[in-house]
Amino acid sequence: SDVFNTVALTVADTNRDNFGYYASDGVGDQWQVAYFGLGNPNGLPPADPDTDGQDNLYEFMTGTDPTNGYSYFDVGIMGTSNAVVFLTPSYANRTYLLYREGDLLLDSWDQITNVAESVVSQTRYITDLTPSNRAFYKVGIVYEWQ
């Protein structure tokens, strides 16, 4: 006679961007479903449902609310001897990279690795420890899938 048994399995989805309508678009599917439900075009990366000028891919990367026009990512600079770039909001599951260029016509941005960082509340301060007399800055964000 045949013998059968039942086994309970837990399956972990290790690909965070593979679900149906939202698959392989660079935005976490869980994030899209949480804000927009299933199969909603407002959840696609180029959409800007809150009309704040920041599309969903940008809002996903920065951690802002894509349904609230008052939720936005802010970057600024302050300082006298050393340039301090501030970013808000700032999250632990993202890596923030600082780039500097002395002449925008050259468009050859160099990543600054000699920096000091601090976080107060949700604002991250990145100090350029090797500033130049004249510099332009930009920030790169790497999202670390959890």
JSON list of C-alpha atoms in Angstrom, two decimals, residues 2 10 14 19-20 22-23 28 30 50-52 59 74 94 100 117-119 126 134 138 141:
[
{"chain": "A", "resi": 2, "resn": "ASP", "atom": "CA", "xyz": [1.09, 3.60, -0.65]},
{"chain": "A", "resi": 10, "resn": "THR", "atom": "CA", "xyz": [8.16, 28.10, 3.95]},
{"chain": "A", "resi": 14, "resn": "THR", "atom": "CA", "xyz": [14.81, 36.12, -2.82]},
{"chain": "A", "resi": 19, "resn": "PHE", "atom": "CA", "xyz": [5.88, 39.93, -9.15]},
{"chain": "A", "resi": 20, "resn": "GLY", "atom": "CA", "xyz": [3.34, 40.11, -11.98]},
{"chain": "A", "resi": 22, "resn": "TYR", "atom": "CA", "xyz": [5.49, 45.12, -11.41]},
{"chain": "A", "resi": 23, "resn": "ALA", "atom": "CA", "xyz": [8.18, 42.52, -12.27]},
{"chain": "A", "resi": 28, "resn": "GLY", "atom": "CA", "xyz": [10.52, 46.70, -5.02]},
{"chain": "A", "resi": 30, "resn": "GLN", "atom": "CA", "xyz": [6.28, 44.97, -1.97]},
{"chain": "A", "resi": 50, "resn": "ASP", "atom": "CA", "xyz": [1.51, 62.87, -6.27]},
{"chain": "A", "resi": 51, "resn": "THR", "atom": "CA", "xyz": [2.74, 65.30, -8.97]},
{"chain": "A", "resi": 52, "resn": "ASP", "atom": "CA", "xyz": [5.75, 66.46, -6.95]},
{"chain": "A", "resi": 59, "resn": "GLU", "atom": "CA", "xyz": [10.78, 58.00, -4.47]},
{"chain": "A", "resi": 74, "resn": "ASP", "atom": "CA", "xyz": [16.16, 67.08, 0.04]},
{"chain": "A", "resi": 94, "resn": "ARG", "atom": "CA", "xyz": [20.83, 52.69, 1.56]},
{"chain": "A", "resi": 100, "resn": "ARG", "atom": "CA", "xyz": [32.50, 66.11, -6.81]},
{"chain": "A", "resi": 117, "resn": "GLU", "atom": "CA", "xyz": [29.36, 61.01, 8.08]},
{"chain": "A", "resi": 118, "resn": "SER", "atom": "CA", "xyz": [26.89, 61.56, 10.85]},
{"chain": "A", "resi": 119, "resn": "VAL", "atom": "CA", "xyz": [23.16, 61.02, 11.14]},
{"chain": "A", "resi": 126, "resn": "ILE", "atom": "CA", "xyz": [28.47, 64.00, 4.74]},
{"chain": "A", "resi": 134, "resn": "ARG", "atom": "CA", "xyz": [35.32, 75.43, -6.20]},
{"chain": "A", "resi": 138, "resn": "LYS", "atom": "CA", "xyz": [25.96, 65.19, -6.58]},
{"chain": "A", "resi": 141, "resn": "ILE", "atom": "CA", "xyz": [22.04, 56.19, -3.78]}
]
